[in-house]
PDB file of C-alpha atoms in Angstrom:
ATOM      1  CA  MET A   1      97.920 -20.353  47.652  1.00 85.00           C
ATOM      2  CA  PHE A   2      94.481 -19.667  46.073  1.00 86.00           C
ATOM      3  CA  ASP A   3      96.076 -16.925  44.276  1.00 86.00           C
ATOM      4  CA  ARG A   4      98.694 -19.087  42.688  1.00 88.00           C
ATOM      5  CA  LEU A   5      95.432 -21.883  41.628  1.00 88.00           C
ATOM      6  CA  ARG A   6      93.283 -18.916  40.378  1.00 88.00           C
ATOM      7  CA  ASN A   7      96.632 -17.808  38.363  1.00 85.00           C
ATOM      8  CA  LEU A   8      96.677 -21.141  36.627  1.00 85.00           C
ATOM      9  CA  PHE A   9      93.447 -20.427  35.223  1.00 87.00           C
ATOM     10  CA  THR A  10      93.834 -16.581  34.360  1.00 87.00           C
ATOM     11  CA  ILE A  11      93.997 -15.813  30.274  1.00 88.00           C
ATOM     12  CA  LYS A  12      97.262 -13.638  30.203  1.00 87.00           C
ATOM     13  CA  THR A  13      98.232 -13.466  26.731  1.00 89.00           C
ATOM     14  CA  LYS A  14      96.085 -13.883  23.727  1.00 91.00           C
ATOM     15  CA  PHE A  15      98.254 -17.216  22.240  1.00 93.00           C
ATOM     16  CA  GLU A  16      95.980 -18.847  25.438  1.00 93.00           C
ATOM     17  CA  ALA A  17      93.735 -17.032  23.903  1.00 93.00           C
ATOM     18  CA  PHE A  18      93.212 -18.616  20.759  1.00 95.00           C
ATOM     19  CA  LEU A  19      94.031 -21.954  22.312  1.00 95.00           C
ATOM     20  CA  ILE A  20      91.064 -21.644  24.522  1.00 95.00           C
ATOM     21  CA  ILE A  21      88.589 -21.045  21.433  1.00 96.00           C
ATOM     22  CA  PHE A  22      90.110 -23.746  19.318  1.00 97.00           C
ATOM     23  CA  GLY A  23      89.311 -26.048  22.060  1.00 96.00           C
ATOM     24  CA  LEU A  24      85.814 -24.836  22.068  1.00 96.00           C
ATOM     25  CA  ALA A  25      85.342 -24.392  18.401  1.00 96.00           C
ATOM     26  CA  MET A  26      86.288 -28.522  18.586  1.00 96.00           C
ATOM     27  CA  GLY A  27      84.118 -29.574  20.897  1.00 96.00           C
ATOM     28  CA  ALA A  28      81.291 -27.600  19.103  1.00 96.00           C
ATOM     29  CA  VAL A  29      82.101 -29.222  15.776  1.00 95.00           C
ATOM     30  CA  GLU A  30      82.320 -33.192  17.411  1.00 96.00           C
ATOM     31  CA  ARG A  31      78.526 -31.826  19.639  1.00 96.00           C
ATOM     32  CA  GLY A  32      77.249 -30.702  15.963  1.00 94.00           C
ATOM     33  CA  MET A  33      78.447 -33.698  14.273  1.00 95.00           C
ATOM     34  CA  HIS A  34      76.183 -35.925  17.249  1.00 95.00           C
ATOM     35  CA  TYR A  35      73.300 -33.756  15.840  1.00 95.00           C
ATOM     36  CA  LEU A  36      73.659 -34.318  12.279  1.00 94.00           C
ATOM     37  CA  HIS A  37      73.140 -38.216  13.091  1.00 95.00           C
ATOM     38  CA  GLN A  38      70.694 -37.677  15.706  1.00 95.00           C
ATOM     39  CA  TYR A  39      68.347 -35.979  13.770  1.00 94.00           C
ATOM     40  CA  SER A  40      68.062 -35.738  10.498  1.00 89.00           C
ATOM     41  CA  GLY A  41      66.998 -33.100   7.815  1.00 92.00           C
ATOM     42  CA  PHE A  42      66.660 -29.479   8.113  1.00 96.00           C
ATOM     43  CA  SER A  43      66.742 -29.644  12.219  1.00 95.00           C
ATOM     44  CA  GLY A  44      70.096 -31.009  12.476  1.00 94.00           C
ATOM     45  CA  LYS A  45      71.703 -29.107   9.780  1.00 95.00           C
ATOM     46  CA  LEU A  46      70.429 -25.955  11.939  1.00 95.00           C
ATOM     47  CA  LEU A  47      71.717 -27.121  15.672  1.00 94.00           C
ATOM     48  CA  PHE A  48      74.906 -27.877  13.736  1.00 95.00           C
ATOM     49  CA  VAL A  49      75.526 -24.238  12.512  1.00 95.00           C
ATOM     50  CA  LEU A  50      74.327 -23.324  15.939  1.00 95.00           C
ATOM     51  CA  CYS A  51      76.775 -24.769  17.923  1.00 94.00           C
ATOM     52  CA  PRO A  52      79.915 -22.899  16.013  1.00 92.00           C
ATOM     53  CA  LEU A  53      77.712 -19.601  16.092  1.00 95.00           C
ATOM     54  CA  ALA A  54      78.101 -20.155  20.117  1.00 94.00           C
ATOM     55  CA  VAL A  55      81.795 -20.159  19.627  1.00 95.00           C
ATOM     56  CA  PHE A  56      82.052 -17.080  17.610  1.00 94.00           C
ATOM     57  CA  MET A  57      80.303 -15.311  20.338  1.00 95.00           C
ATOM     58  CA  ALA A  58      82.002 -16.823  23.017  1.00 94.00           C
ATOM     59  CA  GLY A  59      85.267 -16.214  21.565  1.00 94.00           C
ATOM     60  CA  GLY A  60      85.180 -12.586  20.687  1.00 92.00           C
ATOM     61  CA  LYS A  61      83.762 -12.240  24.233  1.00 93.00           C
ATOM     62  CA  ILE A  62      86.829 -13.759  25.556  1.00 92.00           C
ATOM     63  CA  LEU A  63      89.048 -11.757  23.146  1.00 92.00           C
ATOM     64  CA  ASP A  64      87.544  -8.234  24.190  1.00 91.00           C
ATOM     65  CA  SER A  65      88.051  -9.518  28.381  1.00 89.00           C
ATOM     66  CA  LEU A  66      91.676  -9.413  27.751  1.00 87.00           C
ATOM     67  CA  TYR A  67      93.783  -6.640  28.904  1.00 73.00           C
ATOM     68  CA  VAL A  68      96.955  -6.723  26.220  1.00 63.00           C
ATOM     69  CA  THR A  69      99.127  -3.952  25.901  1.00 60.00           C
ATOM     70  CA  ASP A  70     100.982  -3.549  22.655  1.00 58.00           C
TER      71      ASP A  70
END
């Protein structure tokens, strides 16, 4: 039973990985927009840039961890 549940949360293909990265990116940009409204000036812009940067690093890690035989 736990194996079937674990398989639901396992990333198996590059397509699934890209969907997850896309979702992370959308959330990061939304969070960055909140930072721009909350903090004016340079600090808000810096926090906005750092949000998607974290997604780039996580996305690379996700894609590197996939075992895809082509």
